[in-house]
Short mmCIF file of C-alpha atoms in Angstrom, two decimals:
data_model
loop_
_atom_site.label_atom_id
_atom_site.label_comp_id
_atom_site.label_asym_id
_atom_site.label_seq_id
_atom_site.Cartn_x
_atom_site.Cartn_y
_atom_site.Cartn_z
CA MET D 10 21.41 13.35 -7.08
CA ASN D 11 20.89 13.76 -3.38
CA PRO D 12 21.69 10.51 -1.54
CA ALA D 13 19.03 11.33 1.09
CA ILE D 14 16.32 11.13 -1.58
CA ILE D 15 17.61 7.76 -2.77
CA GLN D 16 17.64 6.50 0.83
CA ARG D 17 14.10 7.79 1.43
CA ILE D 18 12.85 6.03 -1.71
CA LYS D 19 14.55 2.78 -0.65
CA GLU D 20 12.82 3.05 2.73
CA ALA D 21 9.51 3.69 0.97
CA ILE D 22 10.01 0.54 -1.12
CA ALA D 23 10.67 -1.46 2.06
CA LEU D 24 7.47 -0.07 3.61
CA ALA D 25 5.56 -0.84 0.41
CA ASN D 26 6.83 -4.41 0.59
CA LEU D 27 5.56 -4.58 4.17
CA SER D 28 2.15 -3.27 3.06
CA VAL D 29 2.01 -5.84 0.27
CA ARG D 30 2.86 -8.60 2.74
CA LEU D 31 0.12 -7.38 5.10
CA GLY D 32 -2.37 -7.53 2.24
CA LEU D 33 -1.29 -11.01 1.25
CA ALA D 34 -1.48 -12.09 4.90
CA ALA D 35 -5.06 -10.77 4.94
CA ILE D 36 -5.92 -12.98 1.98
CA VAL D 37 -4.28 -16.01 3.61
CA CYS D 38 -6.14 -15.35 6.88
CA PHE D 39 -9.41 -15.00 5.00
CA CYS D 40 -8.86 -18.32 3.22
CA VAL D 41 -7.55 -20.26 6.22
CA PHE D 42 -10.05 -19.02 8.78
CA GLY D 43 -12.87 -19.17 6.25
CA THR D 44 -12.07 -22.80 5.61
CA LEU D 45 -11.84 -23.50 9.34
CA ALA D 46 -15.14 -21.70 9.98
CA SER D 47 -16.85 -23.94 7.45
CA LEU D 48 -15.70 -27.13 9.19
CA ALA D 49 -18.09 -28.71 11.68
CA ALA D 50 -15.41 -28.88 14.39
CA PHE D 51 -14.94 -25.08 14.38
CA LYS D 52 -18.50 -24.06 13.56
CA ASP D 53 -19.14 -22.69 17.07
CA SER D 54 -15.65 -21.29 17.68
CA ALA D 55 -15.81 -17.57 18.43
CA LEU D 56 -12.06 -17.19 17.86
CA VAL D 57 -12.24 -18.63 14.34
CA TYR D 58 -15.33 -16.53 13.60
CA TYR D 59 -13.68 -13.27 14.70
CA ALA D 60 -10.42 -14.13 12.95
CA PHE D 61 -12.31 -14.87 9.74
CA HIS D 62 -14.43 -11.72 9.87
CA TYR D 63 -12.13 -9.10 11.38
CA LEU D 64 -8.45 -10.07 11.02
CA PRO D 65 -8.25 -9.43 7.24
CA TYR D 66 -9.81 -5.98 7.74
CA ALA D 67 -7.37 -5.22 10.55
CA LEU D 68 -4.34 -6.26 8.48
CA ILE D 69 -5.39 -4.01 5.60
CA ALA D 70 -6.22 -1.18 8.02
CA VAL D 71 -2.66 -1.31 9.39
CA SER D 72 -1.36 -0.60 5.90
CA ILE D 73 -3.57 2.48 5.36
CA PRO D 74 -1.26 4.96 7.19
CA ILE D 75 1.69 3.57 5.23
CA SER D 76 -0.22 4.13 1.98
CA LEU D 77 -1.02 7.71 3.02
CA TYR D 78 2.69 8.32 3.69
CA HIS D 79 3.50 6.86 0.27
CA ALA D 80 0.91 9.12 -1.34
CA PHE D 81 2.62 12.09 0.32
CA LEU D 82 6.03 11.03 -1.01
CA LEU D 83 4.67 10.35 -4.49
CA ALA D 84 3.05 13.78 -4.57
CA ARG D 85 6.05 15.57 -3.08
CA TYR D 86 8.55 14.20 -5.57
CA ARG D 87 5.97 14.23 -8.38
CA ILE D 88 6.60 10.58 -9.15
CA ILE D 89 3.02 9.94 -10.20
CA GLN D 90 0.57 12.28 -11.90
CA ALA D 91 -1.50 14.26 -9.42
CA GLY D 92 -4.78 13.28 -11.08
CA ILE D 93 -4.04 9.58 -10.79
CA LEU D 94 -3.00 9.93 -7.16
CA LYS D 95 -6.11 11.96 -6.31
CA THR D 96 -8.36 9.41 -8.01
CA VAL D 97 -6.79 6.47 -6.19
CA LEU D 98 -7.02 8.22 -2.83
CA ALA D 99 -10.55 9.50 -3.50
CA VAL D 100 -11.78 5.97 -4.20
CA GLY D 101 -10.17 4.56 -1.04
CA VAL D 102 -11.24 7.39 1.25
CA GLY D 103 -14.66 7.68 -0.38
CA LEU D 104 -15.42 4.00 0.12
CA LEU D 105 -14.27 4.20 3.74
CA MET D 106 -16.52 7.22 4.32
CA PHE D 107 -19.42 5.38 2.68
CA ALA D 108 -18.90 2.40 4.99
CA LEU D 109 -18.64 4.71 8.00
CA ALA D 110 -21.86 6.50 7.03
CA ILE D 111 -23.68 3.19 6.65
CA PHE D 112 -22.33 2.05 10.02
CA ILE D 113 -23.56 5.24 11.71
CA ARG D 114 -26.95 5.04 10.03
CA GLN D 115 -27.70 1.31 10.05
CA GLY D 116 -25.08 -0.36 12.23
CA ALA D 117 -22.83 -3.27 11.37
CA GLY D 118 -25.07 -4.95 8.84
CA VAL D 119 -24.52 -6.59 5.49
CA VAL D 120 -24.34 -3.29 3.59
CA PHE D 121 -21.70 -1.96 5.98
CA PHE D 122 -19.49 -5.02 5.58
CA MET D 123 -19.91 -4.99 1.79
CA GLY D 124 -18.88 -1.31 1.71
CA LEU D 125 -15.99 -1.99 4.04
CA PHE D 126 -14.93 -4.94 1.89
CA LEU D 127 -14.86 -2.71 -1.21
CA ALA D 128 -12.87 -0.07 0.68
CA MET D 129 -10.35 -2.66 1.82
CA ILE D 130 -9.96 -3.89 -1.76
CA ALA D 131 -9.14 -0.32 -2.83
CA TRP D 132 -6.59 0.07 -0.03
CA PHE D 133 -5.21 -3.41 -0.74
CA GLY D 134 -4.24 -2.43 -4.28
CA MET D 135 -2.49 0.84 -3.44
CA PRO D 136 0.80 -0.62 -2.13
CA PHE D 137 1.26 -2.55 -5.38
CA LEU D 138 0.81 0.62 -7.44
CA PHE D 139 3.00 2.69 -5.15
CA ARG D 140 5.77 0.08 -5.00
CA VAL D 141 6.02 -0.07 -8.80
CA ASN D 142 6.27 3.71 -9.04
CA PHE D 143 8.91 3.89 -6.31
CA LYS D 144 11.00 1.17 -7.97
CA LYS D 145 10.89 2.92 -11.34
CA PHE D 146 11.81 6.23 -9.71
CA LEU D 147 14.70 4.60 -7.82
CA THR D 148 15.99 3.07 -11.06
CA PHE D 149 15.83 6.51 -12.67
CA LEU D 150 17.68 8.14 -9.74
CA GLU D 151 20.40 5.50 -9.67
CA GLN D 152 20.86 5.68 -13.44
CA SER D 153 21.11 9.48 -13.28
CA ASN D 154 23.60 9.17 -10.45
CA LEU D 155 25.80 6.81 -12.48
CA GLU D 156 25.68 9.09 -15.52
CA ASN D 157 26.63 12.12 -13.42
CA ARG D 158 29.55 10.24 -11.86
CA SER D 159 30.82 9.03 -15.23
CA GLU D 160 30.59 12.58 -16.65
CA LYS D 161 32.55 13.97 -13.70
CA CYS D 162 35.19 11.24 -14.07
CA SER D 163 35.58 11.91 -17.78
CA GLU D 164 35.86 15.67 -17.13
CA LYS D 165 38.59 15.11 -14.51
CA HIS D 166 40.38 12.69 -16.82
CA SER D 167 40.33 15.18 -19.72
CA GLU D 168 41.57 18.01 -17.44
CA ASN D 169 44.48 15.87 -16.21
CA ALA D 170 45.52 14.84 -19.71
#
């Protein structure tokens, strides 16, 4: 097996881990700043309000380009079925387009934020799915590599004997 492919998959797993951490940080921010926003001492704090409402969205949004790169790798190496990949991406992109259309038509109202919330949930789940597929593919590549090496060693040993 080509060592460059193995290295690229290892890098993709590291990026997927980063995306997962960004998603988990979004949940922590939502919980922490939501709790702070509900306290009387921080009720009028603009910083807590903006952190509660926008920071989780921003953290998930940072992981979207990484997920698109992962989708490209998964499609290129045919690690995941094309139909599954298209469905996952269609849901994420479709929900983002829905939220954008609502924003253009009605502004930043309740429906927009609900649509955006659903879109972010879709994008939040992608790194988990992609990471699992990359790990299984890496295991397959490394196992194939070991089998090829052992076959070559046994061939050399039988030729020398």
